[in-house]
């Protein structure tokens, strides 16, 4: 009889960090959550293909420096049972609409799902199909292919025909998966399970990549609430941008409000707002405890004013 795999239960309320904040060891717990990498550049020749696949806007997002104290304060208010933040004025959560306007990803379509085999042979076959070459075992980590392999491959692709262009775009998409969209704590590799979904190049846009990103964020938040958790992965750019749009009194001054997707409002904000990086966990706990009605902004209103500014400059 095959062994039954044990799954981690992230919905155990007794292990939530808020139950331990009165203990000295956990009162000021700060998760490691600063593992950002610069965005990968791409050849302008493939810009049209990135638009067709739905990954153009997310490719434009730069580094949004993390505010670790704010992330930790939000995690303390996240409830895995409901997938919502609990604030004094009620519950609030990141939605598909938020993902669409913050990342510019499609949120309708087929579910992002499939097998997650760990066989190197299966990985090799899939990479040969997509790229004509496969990574060596030393360039993999279990079911993860190192991002450095995709970067080297992309640099050596000559864009002289449609097949090479498609290989280049797939490389770039896999790098997006391993960094901004589905990055893990190491930010060094990407799971090859996504490759089968890229087989039909014309059908890449048919998948609801925004839904997958939202699910990835929810899972990361649920895991981070566990008292024994020391580090959070996931879409911290999405989480921070959502918090700054919904709770604008908590945000640094946006560097450029005339951009879409909205995440780029705070691209490299730390260059001019260095003092903001040193706001403490106690500060964010206090302002969230004092949250009043009227301080939460509707993302539709924020998007309306952004589009109005954009159109006024046309």
Backbone as numpy.savetxt, mean C-alpha at the origin, in Angstrom:
# Nx Ny Nz CAx CAy CAz Cx Cy Cz
-3.12 -38.94 5.98 -3.97 -37.74 5.98 -3.08 -36.49 5.98
-3.34 -35.54 5.09 -2.51 -34.32 5.05 -2.68 -33.50 6.32
-1.59 -32.83 6.69 -1.63 -32.01 7.90 -2.46 -30.76 7.65
-3.28 -30.43 8.62 -4.11 -29.23 8.52 -3.28 -28.02 8.91
-3.27 -27.02 8.04 -2.49 -25.82 8.32 -3.21 -24.97 9.35
-2.43 -24.48 10.30 -2.99 -23.60 11.33 -2.93 -22.16 10.83
-4.02 -21.47 10.97 -4.07 -20.07 10.56 -4.11 -19.18 11.80
-3.51 -18.00 11.67 -3.49 -17.06 12.78 -4.85 -16.36 12.90
-5.36 -16.33 14.10 -6.62 -15.64 14.35 -6.31 -14.21 14.77
-6.60 -13.26 13.88 -6.30 -11.86 14.19 -7.47 -11.18 14.88
-8.54 -11.91 15.13 -9.74 -11.30 15.70 -9.93 -11.63 17.18
-8.86 -11.89 17.89 -8.97 -12.20 19.31 -8.87 -10.91 20.13
-9.99 -10.40 20.61 -10.01 -9.10 21.31 -9.08 -9.06 22.51
-8.88 -10.21 23.17 -8.06 -10.19 24.38 -6.59 -9.89 24.10
-6.17 -10.02 22.82 -4.77 -9.75 22.46 -4.59 -8.36 21.85
-5.64 -7.56 21.82 -5.55 -6.21 21.25 -4.67 -5.34 22.13
-3.84 -4.52 21.53 -2.87 -3.70 22.25 -3.52 -2.78 23.27
-4.76 -2.33 23.05 -5.39 -1.40 23.99 -5.60 -2.03 25.37
-5.63 -3.35 25.43 -5.80 -4.02 26.72 -4.53 -4.02 27.56
-3.43 -3.55 26.97 -2.13 -3.62 27.65 -1.48 -2.25 27.83
-2.19 -1.18 27.46 -1.57 0.15 27.50 -1.32 0.66 28.91
-1.95 0.02 29.91 -1.67 0.42 31.29 -0.43 -0.27 31.86
0.18 -1.14 31.06 1.40 -1.81 31.49 2.61 -1.06 30.96
3.64 -0.96 31.78 4.79 -0.13 31.45 5.45 -0.56 30.14
5.52 -1.85 29.89 6.21 -2.35 28.70 5.50 -1.99 27.40
4.19 -1.70 27.46 3.42 -1.47 26.25 2.82 -0.08 26.16
2.97 0.73 27.21 2.30 2.03 27.23 2.73 2.93 26.08
3.96 2.80 25.64 4.46 3.64 24.55 4.98 2.79 23.40
4.31 1.67 23.14 4.73 0.77 22.06 4.76 1.51 20.73
5.86 1.37 20.01 5.99 1.97 18.69 6.42 0.90 17.71
5.52 0.59 16.78 5.85 -0.39 15.75 6.84 0.19 14.74
7.70 -0.65 14.24 8.57 -0.24 13.14 7.72 -0.17 11.88
7.70 0.98 11.26 6.83 1.13 10.09 7.41 2.12 9.08
8.72 2.10 8.94 9.35 3.05 8.01 10.26 2.28 7.06
9.66 1.63 6.07 10.44 0.83 5.12 10.08 1.24 3.69
10.26 2.52 3.41 9.88 3.04 2.10 11.08 3.03 1.15
10.78 2.88 -0.12 11.81 2.90 -1.16 11.39 3.91 -2.23
12.38 4.54 -2.87 12.03 5.47 -3.95 11.26 4.75 -5.05
10.36 5.45 -5.74 9.60 4.80 -6.82 10.52 4.39 -7.96
10.18 3.30 -8.61 10.98 2.83 -9.75 10.62 3.64 -11.00
11.60 4.21 -11.66 11.31 4.96 -12.90 10.96 4.02 -14.03
10.37 4.58 -15.09 10.05 3.77 -16.26 10.28 4.60 -17.51
10.47 3.92 -18.62 10.69 4.57 -19.90 9.37 5.20 -20.37
9.39 6.47 -20.77 8.15 7.13 -21.22 7.47 6.43 -22.38
8.19 5.59 -23.11 7.60 4.89 -24.24 6.43 4.02 -23.81
6.48 3.51 -22.57 5.46 2.55 -22.12 4.31 3.24 -21.38
4.30 4.56 -21.36 3.28 5.27 -20.58 1.87 4.91 -21.02
1.65 4.81 -22.31 0.33 4.45 -22.81 -0.10 3.06 -22.34
0.83 2.13 -22.29 0.51 0.78 -21.83 0.18 0.77 -20.34
0.87 1.60 -19.56 0.56 1.70 -18.14 -0.84 2.26 -17.93
-1.25 3.20 -18.77 -2.61 3.73 -18.69 -3.63 2.65 -19.02
-3.34 1.85 -20.05 -4.27 0.80 -20.46 -4.43 -0.27 -19.39
-3.36 -0.58 -18.66 -3.44 -1.61 -17.63 -3.99 -1.08 -16.31
-4.12 0.25 -16.17 -4.67 0.83 -14.94 -3.64 1.16 -13.89
-2.34 1.07 -14.24 -1.29 1.30 -13.24 -0.52 2.60 -13.47
-1.07 3.46 -14.31 -0.34 4.71 -14.58 -0.29 5.61 -13.35
-1.43 5.86 -12.73 -1.46 6.82 -11.62 -0.66 6.34 -10.41
-0.77 5.05 -10.09 -0.02 4.56 -8.94 1.48 4.58 -9.22
1.85 4.56 -10.52 3.27 4.65 -10.88 3.83 6.05 -10.63
2.94 7.04 -10.49 3.38 8.42 -10.30 3.62 8.76 -8.83
3.21 7.89 -7.93 3.29 8.20 -6.50 4.73 8.12 -6.01
5.18 9.19 -5.41 6.53 9.21 -4.87 6.57 8.74 -3.43
7.67 9.00 -2.75 7.83 8.61 -1.36 7.04 9.56 -0.46
6.10 9.00 0.29 5.37 9.76 1.31 5.95 9.34 2.65
6.78 10.18 3.21 7.49 9.83 4.45 6.51 9.47 5.55
6.81 8.42 6.28 5.90 7.94 7.32 5.93 8.84 8.55
4.79 8.96 9.23 4.70 9.57 10.56 4.33 8.42 11.51
5.36 7.82 12.09 5.17 6.58 12.85 4.22 6.75 14.03
4.28 7.88 14.70 3.43 8.08 15.87 1.95 8.10 15.47
1.63 8.74 14.35 0.24 8.77 13.88 -0.22 7.37 13.50
0.62 6.61 12.80 0.26 5.24 12.42 -0.04 4.41 13.66
0.79 4.51 14.68 0.58 3.74 15.91 -0.69 4.17 16.63
-0.97 5.47 16.65 -2.20 5.94 17.30 -3.44 5.42 16.58
-3.39 5.34 15.25 -4.52 4.81 14.49 -4.69 3.31 14.73
-3.59 2.58 14.81 -3.66 1.14 15.04 -4.32 0.83 16.37
-4.05 1.63 17.38 -4.67 1.42 18.69 -6.19 1.55 18.62
-6.68 2.26 17.63 -8.14 2.47 17.50 -8.76 1.57 16.44
-7.97 0.70 15.84 -8.49 -0.22 14.83 -9.06 -1.46 15.50
-10.26 -1.86 15.08 -10.90 -3.06 15.63 -11.01 -4.12 14.54
-10.27 -5.23 14.67 -10.33 -6.30 13.66 -11.71 -6.89 13.48
-12.54 -6.84 14.53 -13.87 -7.44 14.43 -14.75 -6.73 13.40
-14.54 -5.44 13.24 -15.40 -4.64 12.34 -14.63 -3.97 11.21
-13.28 -4.05 11.24 -12.45 -3.38 10.24 -12.74 -1.89 10.21
-12.83 -1.29 11.37 -13.08 0.16 11.48 -12.22 0.75 12.57
-11.97 2.07 12.44 -11.34 2.83 13.52 -12.43 3.31 14.46
-12.22 3.18 15.76 -13.19 3.65 16.75 -12.74 5.01 17.28
-13.51 6.05 16.92 -13.25 7.40 17.37 -14.36 7.83 18.33
-14.14 8.90 19.10 -15.18 9.36 20.04 -16.50 9.69 19.35
-16.46 10.10 18.07 -17.68 10.50 17.38 -18.29 9.35 16.57
-17.65 8.16 16.60 -18.19 7.02 15.87 -17.10 6.23 15.16
-17.52 5.33 14.28 -16.59 4.47 13.56 -16.30 5.03 12.17
-15.09 4.75 11.68 -14.66 5.26 10.38 -13.69 4.24 9.78
-13.67 4.14 8.45 -12.79 3.15 7.83 -12.34 3.61 6.46
-11.28 2.98 5.99 -10.79 3.19 4.62 -11.69 2.39 3.68
-12.16 3.01 2.60 -13.10 2.37 1.69 -12.50 2.24 0.29
-13.23 1.54 -0.58 -12.79 1.41 -1.97 -12.73 2.78 -2.66
-13.66 3.65 -2.31 -13.64 4.99 -2.88 -12.34 5.71 -2.51
-11.89 5.52 -1.28 -10.64 6.12 -0.84 -9.47 5.59 -1.67
-9.44 4.29 -1.89 -8.36 3.69 -2.67 -8.35 4.26 -4.09
-9.52 4.43 -4.67 -9.62 4.92 -6.05 -9.05 6.33 -6.19
-9.37 7.23 -5.25 -8.92 8.61 -5.39 -7.53 8.84 -4.83
-7.09 8.00 -3.89 -5.76 8.17 -3.31 -4.70 7.51 -4.17
-5.00 6.33 -4.73 -4.03 5.60 -5.55 -4.36 5.61 -7.04
-5.62 5.90 -7.39 -5.99 5.89 -8.80 -6.08 4.50 -9.39
-6.37 3.49 -8.56 -6.46 2.11 -9.02 -7.89 1.71 -9.33
-8.11 0.79 -10.27 -9.47 0.31 -10.54 -10.01 -0.49 -9.36
-11.28 -0.28 -9.02 -11.89 -0.97 -7.88 -13.06 -1.85 -8.32
-13.30 -1.95 -9.60 -14.33 -2.85 -10.13 -13.65 -3.95 -10.95
-14.29 -5.09 -11.01 -13.76 -6.14 -11.86 -13.58 -7.46 -11.14
-12.74 -8.31 -11.70 -12.52 -9.65 -11.18 -11.73 -9.62 -9.88
-11.98 -10.60 -9.00 -11.21 -10.65 -7.75 -9.77 -11.05 -8.03
-8.86 -10.47 -7.26 -7.44 -10.83 -7.36 -7.22 -12.04 -6.47
-7.22 -13.22 -7.08 -7.11 -14.45 -6.31 -6.47 -15.53 -7.17
-6.02 -16.60 -6.51 -5.39 -17.69 -7.24 -4.53 -18.52 -6.31
-3.88 -19.57 -6.84 -3.05 -20.44 -6.00 -1.77 -19.74 -5.54
-1.25 -20.16 -4.40 0.00 -19.59 -3.86 1.01 -20.71 -3.66
1.31 -21.44 -4.70 2.26 -22.55 -4.61 3.66 -22.04 -4.28
4.42 -22.85 -3.55 5.76 -22.45 -3.14 6.84 -23.20 -3.92
6.46 -23.89 -4.99 7.40 -24.68 -5.78 8.28 -23.77 -6.64
9.60 -23.95 -6.55 10.50 -23.17 -7.39 10.32 -23.51 -8.86
10.02 -24.78 -9.14 9.81 -25.21 -10.52 8.62 -24.48 -11.15
7.53 -24.34 -10.37 6.36 -23.62 -10.89 6.69 -22.14 -11.10
7.45 -21.55 -10.18 7.88 -20.16 -10.33 8.72 -20.00 -11.59
9.63 -20.94 -11.81 10.51 -20.88 -12.98 9.71 -20.93 -14.28
8.73 -21.84 -14.35 7.89 -21.95 -15.54 7.14 -20.65 -15.80
6.60 -20.05 -14.74 5.81 -18.82 -14.89 6.69 -17.68 -15.38
7.90 -17.56 -14.83 8.80 -16.48 -15.24 9.27 -16.67 -16.68
9.54 -17.90 -17.06 9.94 -18.17 -18.45 8.83 -17.78 -19.42
7.59 -18.04 -19.03 6.46 -17.68 -19.89 6.36 -16.17 -20.07
6.57 -15.42 -18.99 6.37 -13.97 -19.04 7.59 -13.23 -19.59
8.80 -13.68 -19.21 9.99 -12.88 -19.47 11.04 -13.59 -20.32
10.85 -14.86 -20.58 11.84 -15.60 -21.35 13.05 -16.02 -20.56
13.16 -15.57 -19.34 14.23 -15.95 -18.42 13.62 -16.18 -17.04
14.37 -16.84 -16.17 13.89 -17.12 -14.81 14.98 -16.81 -13.81
14.62 -16.40 -12.63 15.63 -16.13 -11.60 16.25 -17.42 -11.08
17.51 -17.32 -10.64 18.14 -18.45 -9.97 17.57 -18.58 -8.56
17.80 -19.72 -7.95 17.28 -19.94 -6.60 17.85 -18.91 -5.62
19.06 -18.47 -5.86 19.68 -17.47 -4.98 19.01 -16.11 -5.11
18.25 -15.92 -6.19 17.55 -14.65 -6.40 16.11 -14.71 -5.93
15.79 -15.78 -5.21 14.45 -15.96 -4.66 14.55 -16.14 -3.15
13.44 -15.90 -2.50 13.33 -16.14 -1.06 12.01 -16.85 -0.83
12.06 -18.19 -0.85 10.82 -18.95 -0.77 10.02 -18.71 -2.04
8.79 -18.22 -1.87 7.92 -17.91 -3.02 8.08 -16.48 -3.50
9.05 -15.77 -2.94 9.27 -14.37 -3.31 10.48 -14.25 -4.24
10.31 -13.44 -5.27 11.42 -13.10 -6.16 11.97 -11.75 -5.72
13.28 -11.65 -5.62 13.89 -10.40 -5.16 13.61 -9.27 -6.16
13.32 -8.10 -5.63 13.04 -6.95 -6.49 14.25 -6.59 -7.34
15.45 -6.87 -6.82 16.65 -6.55 -7.59 16.69 -7.33 -8.90
16.11 -8.54 -8.91 16.09 -9.32 -10.16 15.20 -8.64 -11.19
14.03 -8.17 -10.77 13.14 -7.49 -11.69 13.75 -6.18 -12.18
14.46 -5.49 -11.32 15.07 -4.22 -11.73 16.16 -4.46 -12.77
17.01 -5.46 -12.55 18.06 -5.76 -13.54 17.45 -6.20 -14.86
16.40 -7.03 -14.77 15.74 -7.49 -15.99 15.15 -6.32 -16.77
14.50 -5.42 -16.06 13.86 -4.28 -16.73 14.90 -3.38 -17.40
16.04 -3.21 -16.78 17.09 -2.37 -17.35 17.64 -2.92 -18.66
17.58 -4.23 -18.83 18.20 -4.85 -20.00 17.19 -5.16 -21.12
15.93 -4.84 -20.90 14.93 -5.09 -21.95 15.00 -3.97 -22.99
15.14 -4.36 -24.24 15.17 -3.40 -25.36 13.76 -3.29 -25.92
13.22 -2.08 -25.91 11.83 -1.87 -26.30 11.70 -1.72 -27.82
11.96 -2.82 -28.53 11.93 -2.75 -29.99 10.77 -3.52 -30.62
9.91 -4.14 -29.78 8.72 -4.81 -30.32 7.69 -4.94 -29.20
6.49 -5.36 -29.56 5.39 -5.43 -28.59 5.66 -6.42 -27.46
6.32 -7.53 -27.78 6.60 -8.53 -26.75 7.53 -7.95 -25.70
8.55 -7.24 -26.13 9.50 -6.65 -25.19 8.83 -5.55 -24.36
7.97 -4.79 -24.99 7.24 -3.74 -24.26 6.38 -4.36 -23.17
5.67 -5.44 -23.51 4.83 -6.11 -22.51 5.66 -6.68 -21.37
6.81 -7.25 -21.68 7.69 -7.75 -20.62 8.15 -6.63 -19.71
8.47 -5.49 -20.30 8.91 -4.33 -19.52 7.81 -3.85 -18.59
6.61 -3.73 -19.12 5.47 -3.26 -18.31 5.17 -4.25 -17.18
5.22 -5.54 -17.48 4.99 -6.54 -16.44 6.04 -6.45 -15.34
7.29 -6.23 -15.72 8.36 -6.02 -14.72 8.03 -4.84 -13.82
7.59 -3.74 -14.45 7.29 -2.54 -13.67 6.10 -2.77 -12.74
5.10 -3.50 -13.21 3.94 -3.79 -12.37 4.35 -4.66 -11.19
5.21 -5.65 -11.41 5.68 -6.50 -10.31 6.46 -5.67 -9.29
7.19 -4.68 -9.75 7.90 -3.80 -8.82 6.92 -2.95 -8.01
5.84 -2.52 -8.64 4.80 -1.80 -7.91 4.18 -2.69 -6.84
3.94 -3.96 -7.20 3.38 -4.91 -6.24 4.31 -5.05 -5.03
5.61 -5.13 -5.28 6.56 -5.39 -4.21 6.92 -4.18 -3.37
6.47 -2.99 -3.79 6.81 -1.78 -3.03 5.55 -1.09 -2.50
4.88 -0.33 -3.35 3.79 0.51 -2.85 2.49 -0.23 -2.62
2.21 -1.33 -3.37 0.89 -1.94 -3.31 0.80 -3.12 -2.34
1.73 -4.08 -2.44 1.66 -5.26 -1.59 2.99 -5.54 -0.91
3.72 -4.49 -0.60 5.04 -4.67 -0.01 4.98 -5.33 1.36
6.01 -6.15 1.66 6.10 -6.77 2.98 7.08 -5.97 3.84
7.40 -6.49 5.03 8.23 -5.75 5.96 9.65 -5.56 5.46
10.13 -6.49 4.64 11.49 -6.40 4.14 11.62 -5.42 2.98
10.52 -5.23 2.24 10.53 -4.38 1.03 11.63 -4.81 0.07
11.89 -6.13 0.02 12.98 -6.64 -0.80 12.51 -7.62 -1.87
11.27 -8.11 -1.78 10.81 -9.11 -2.73 9.33 -8.98 -3.02
8.88 -9.75 -4.02 7.47 -9.77 -4.38 7.07 -11.21 -4.64
5.90 -11.60 -4.16 5.42 -12.96 -4.34 5.07 -13.19 -5.81
5.46 -14.35 -6.35 5.22 -14.62 -7.76 3.77 -15.02 -8.05
2.93 -15.11 -6.99 1.53 -15.51 -7.19 0.77 -14.56 -8.11
1.28 -13.33 -8.29 0.58 -12.37 -9.14 0.81 -12.63 -10.62
1.88 -13.33 -10.96 2.23 -13.50 -12.37 1.14 -14.16 -13.20
0.47 -15.22 -12.71 -0.60 -15.80 -13.53 -1.70 -14.80 -13.91
-1.91 -13.79 -13.08 -2.94 -12.80 -13.38 -2.51 -11.84 -14.48
-1.22 -11.84 -14.82 -0.70 -10.95 -15.86 -0.54 -11.66 -17.20
-0.95 -12.93 -17.27 -0.76 -13.70 -18.51 -1.48 -13.05 -19.68
-2.73 -12.66 -19.49 -3.49 -11.98 -20.54 -3.23 -10.48 -20.41
-2.29 -9.98 -21.21 -1.87 -8.59 -21.05 -3.04 -7.63 -21.24
-3.89 -7.93 -22.19 -5.04 -7.05 -22.43 -6.08 -7.10 -21.34
-6.04 -8.13 -20.50 -7.03 -8.29 -19.44 -6.54 -7.90 -18.07
-5.35 -7.32 -17.97 -4.81 -6.94 -16.66 -5.73 -5.95 -15.95
-6.30 -5.04 -16.71 -7.16 -4.01 -16.13 -8.49 -4.58 -15.63
-8.84 -5.80 -16.02 -10.12 -6.38 -15.63 -10.17 -6.79 -14.16
-9.03 -6.80 -13.48 -8.99 -7.19 -12.07 -9.17 -5.97 -11.17
-9.78 -6.20 -10.02 -10.01 -5.13 -9.05 -8.78 -5.00 -8.15
-7.74 -4.38 -8.67 -6.50 -4.23 -7.91 -6.70 -3.35 -6.69
-7.58 -2.38 -6.78 -7.86 -1.53 -5.62 -8.46 -2.32 -4.47
-9.35 -3.27 -4.77 -9.93 -4.12 -3.72 -8.86 -4.95 -3.04
-7.92 -5.48 -3.84 -6.84 -6.29 -3.26 -5.96 -5.45 -2.35
-5.69 -4.20 -2.75 -4.89 -3.31 -1.90 -5.60 -3.03 -0.58
-6.91 -2.81 -0.64 -7.67 -2.54 0.58 -7.64 -3.74 1.51
-7.81 -4.94 0.95 -7.76 -6.15 1.77 -6.38 -6.32 2.40
-5.34 -5.98 1.64 -3.97 -6.08 2.16 -3.77 -5.12 3.33
-4.32 -3.91 3.21 -4.22 -2.94 4.30 -4.98 -3.43 5.52
-6.20 -3.94 5.32 -6.99 -4.44 6.45 -6.23 -5.54 7.19
-5.63 -6.47 6.45 -4.91 -7.56 7.10 -3.71 -7.03 7.89
-2.99 -6.07 7.30 -1.84 -5.50 8.00 -2.26 -4.80 9.29
-3.38 -4.06 9.25 -3.86 -3.37 10.44 -4.30 -4.36 11.52
-4.99 -5.42 11.10 -5.44 -6.43 12.06 -4.25 -7.09 12.75
-3.23 -7.43 11.99 -2.04 -8.05 12.58 -1.33 -7.08 13.52
-1.31 -5.81 13.14 -0.57 -4.83 13.94 -1.21 -4.56 15.29
-2.50 -4.88 15.44 -3.15 -4.65 16.74 -2.73 -5.68 17.78
-2.13 -6.79 17.35 -1.72 -7.83 18.29 -0.63 -7.30 19.20
-0.73 -7.59 20.47 0.19 -7.04 21.46 1.63 -7.48 21.23
1.82 -8.64 20.60 3.18 -9.13 20.38 3.75 -8.71 19.04
3.04 -7.88 18.29 3.52 -7.42 16.99 4.58 -6.33 17.18
5.62 -6.37 16.36 6.71 -5.40 16.49 6.88 -4.53 15.25
6.26 -4.92 14.14 6.46 -4.20 12.88 5.22 -4.34 12.02
4.90 -3.30 11.26 3.73 -3.34 10.37 4.20 -3.20 8.93
3.59 -4.00 8.06 3.83 -3.82 6.64 2.55 -3.26 6.02
2.40 -3.40 4.73 1.16 -2.94 4.13 1.27 -1.55 3.52
0.13 -1.03 3.17 0.07 0.22 2.40 0.03 1.43 3.34
1.16 1.76 3.91 1.19 2.88 4.85 0.98 4.21 4.14
1.36 4.29 2.87 1.08 5.51 2.10 -0.42 5.72 1.99
-1.16 4.65 1.75 -2.62 4.73 1.68 -3.20 5.12 3.03
-2.73 4.49 4.09 -3.25 4.78 5.43 -3.00 6.23 5.84
-1.78 6.70 5.65 -1.45 8.07 6.05 -2.22 9.09 5.22
-2.27 8.89 3.91 -2.99 9.84 3.06 -4.46 9.88 3.43
-5.05 8.71 3.69 -6.44 8.66 4.13 -6.64 9.47 5.40
-5.75 9.29 6.39 -5.88 10.01 7.66 -5.73 11.51 7.46
-4.82 11.94 6.61 -4.60 13.36 6.40 -5.74 14.02 5.63
-6.41 13.24 4.77 -7.56 13.79 4.05 -8.79 13.82 4.95
-9.03 12.73 5.66 -10.21 12.64 6.54 -10.08 13.55 7.76
-8.86 13.66 8.29 -8.61 14.46 9.49 -7.57 15.52 9.17
-7.94 16.51 8.38 -6.95 17.47 7.86 -6.22 18.26 8.94
-6.80 18.39 10.13 -6.11 19.12 11.20 -4.90 18.35 11.70
-4.76 17.07 11.33 -3.62 16.26 11.72 -2.50 16.25 10.68
-2.75 16.82 9.51 -1.84 16.62 8.39 -0.77 17.72 8.29
0.38 17.37 7.70 1.32 18.42 7.31 0.74 19.22 6.16
1.32 20.35 5.87 0.82 21.19 4.78 1.07 20.47 3.47
0.03 20.24 2.66 0.25 19.55 1.38 1.15 20.35 0.46
2.13 19.65 -0.14 3.08 20.35 -0.99 2.49 20.79 -2.31
1.55 20.00 -2.86 0.97 20.34 -4.16 -0.47 19.84 -4.21
-1.45 20.70 -3.96 -2.85 20.27 -3.98 -3.40 20.05 -5.39
-2.63 20.38 -6.42 -3.13 20.29 -7.79 -2.66 19.01 -8.46
-2.82 17.88 -7.76 -2.35 16.62 -8.32 -3.40 15.54 -8.14
-3.32 14.54 -8.99 -4.06 13.29 -8.85 -3.12 12.17 -9.28
-3.07 11.06 -8.50 -3.87 10.73 -7.33 -3.50 11.56 -6.11
-4.42 11.57 -5.15 -4.28 12.48 -4.01 -3.08 12.17 -3.12
-2.53 10.95 -3.20 -1.38 10.62 -2.36 -0.21 11.56 -2.63
-0.10 12.08 -3.85 1.04 12.94 -4.18 0.92 14.34 -3.60
-0.16 14.63 -2.92 -0.24 15.91 -2.21 0.89 16.04 -1.21
1.25 14.90 -0.59 2.24 14.92 0.49 3.53 14.22 0.07
3.80 14.21 -1.21 5.05 13.64 -1.68 6.22 14.46 -1.14
7.13 13.81 -0.43 8.32 14.48 0.14 7.96 15.64 1.06
6.86 15.49 1.82 6.43 16.57 2.70 7.50 16.90 3.75
8.33 15.92 4.12 9.28 16.09 5.22 10.38 17.10 4.90
10.53 17.48 3.63 11.57 18.46 3.31 11.27 19.83 3.89
9.98 20.18 3.97 9.59 21.49 4.48 8.92 21.43 5.85
8.51 20.22 6.28 7.78 20.09 7.54 8.52 19.14 8.49
9.81 19.38 8.67 10.61 18.46 9.48 10.11 18.36 10.92
9.63 19.46 11.47 9.16 19.44 12.86 7.98 18.49 13.03
7.18 18.30 11.97 6.02 17.42 12.05 6.42 15.99 12.34
7.61 15.59 11.93 8.06 14.23 12.12 8.21 13.89 13.61
8.33 14.90 14.45 8.63 14.66 15.86 7.41 14.78 16.76
6.21 14.85 16.18 5.00 14.78 17.00 4.94 13.42 17.67
4.59 13.40 18.93 4.67 12.17 19.72 3.39 11.35 19.66
3.50 10.10 20.10 2.33 9.22 20.20 1.32 9.80 21.18
1.81 10.35 22.28 0.91 10.96 23.27 0.12 12.12 22.66
0.76 12.87 21.78 0.09 14.00 21.12 -1.09 13.49 20.28
-0.87 12.45 19.48 -1.93 11.95 18.61 -3.03 11.26 19.42
-2.65 10.58 20.49 -3.69 9.99 21.34 -4.60 11.08 21.90
-4.00 12.18 22.30 -4.78 13.26 22.91 -5.71 13.92 21.90
-5.21 14.22 20.69 -6.06 14.91 19.73 -7.16 13.99 19.21
-6.90 12.68 19.12 -7.94 11.76 18.70 -8.98 11.56 19.80
-8.55 11.62 21.05 -9.50 11.55 22.16 -10.43 12.77 22.17
-9.91 13.90 21.70 -10.69 15.16 21.71 -11.40 15.41 20.39
-11.43 14.42 19.50 -12.02 14.59 18.18 -13.50 14.98 18.30
-13.90 16.01 17.54 -15.26 16.51 17.57 -15.93 16.35 16.20
-17.24 16.34 16.21 -17.97 16.32 14.94 -17.64 17.59 14.14
-17.49 17.43 12.87 -17.12 18.55 12.02 -15.64 18.57 11.69
-14.83 17.77 12.42 -13.40 17.72 12.15 -13.05 16.62 11.15
-14.01 15.76 10.82 -13.79 14.69 9.85 -14.28 15.17 8.49
-13.39 15.11 7.50 -13.69 15.64 6.17 -14.17 14.51 5.26
-15.17 14.81 4.45 -15.66 13.87 3.44 -14.66 13.85 2.29
-14.20 12.66 1.91 -13.20 12.56 0.85 -13.75 13.05 -0.48
-15.06 12.94 -0.69 -15.68 13.45 -1.92 -15.49 14.97 -2.00
-15.64 15.65 -0.85 -15.46 17.09 -0.83 -14.02 17.45 -1.14
-13.10 16.67 -0.57 -11.68 16.91 -0.83 -11.36 16.71 -2.30
-11.91 15.65 -2.90 -11.68 15.38 -4.31 -12.31 16.48 -5.18
-13.48 16.96 -4.77 -14.17 18.01 -5.54 -13.29 19.26 -5.65
-12.73 19.67 -4.51 -11.91 20.89 -4.53 -10.61 20.66 -5.31
-10.06 19.43 -5.24 -8.84 19.13 -5.99 -9.11 19.21 -7.48
-10.21 18.60 -7.93 -10.55 18.64 -9.34 -10.87 20.06 -9.79
-11.49 20.83 -8.93 -11.81 22.21 -9.27 -10.53 23.02 -9.49
-9.54 22.79 -8.63 -8.26 23.47 -8.80 -7.59 23.03 -10.08
-7.63 21.70 -10.35 -7.01 21.18 -11.57 -7.65 21.78 -12.83
-8.99 21.79 -12.85 -9.69 22.28 -14.03 -9.50 23.77 -14.21
-9.31 24.50 -13.13 -9.11 25.95 -13.23 -7.79 26.29 -13.90
-6.86 25.32 -13.87 -5.55 25.57 -14.49 -5.47 25.10 -15.91
-6.57 24.48 -16.41 -6.55 23.96 -17.78 -6.66 25.10 -18.80
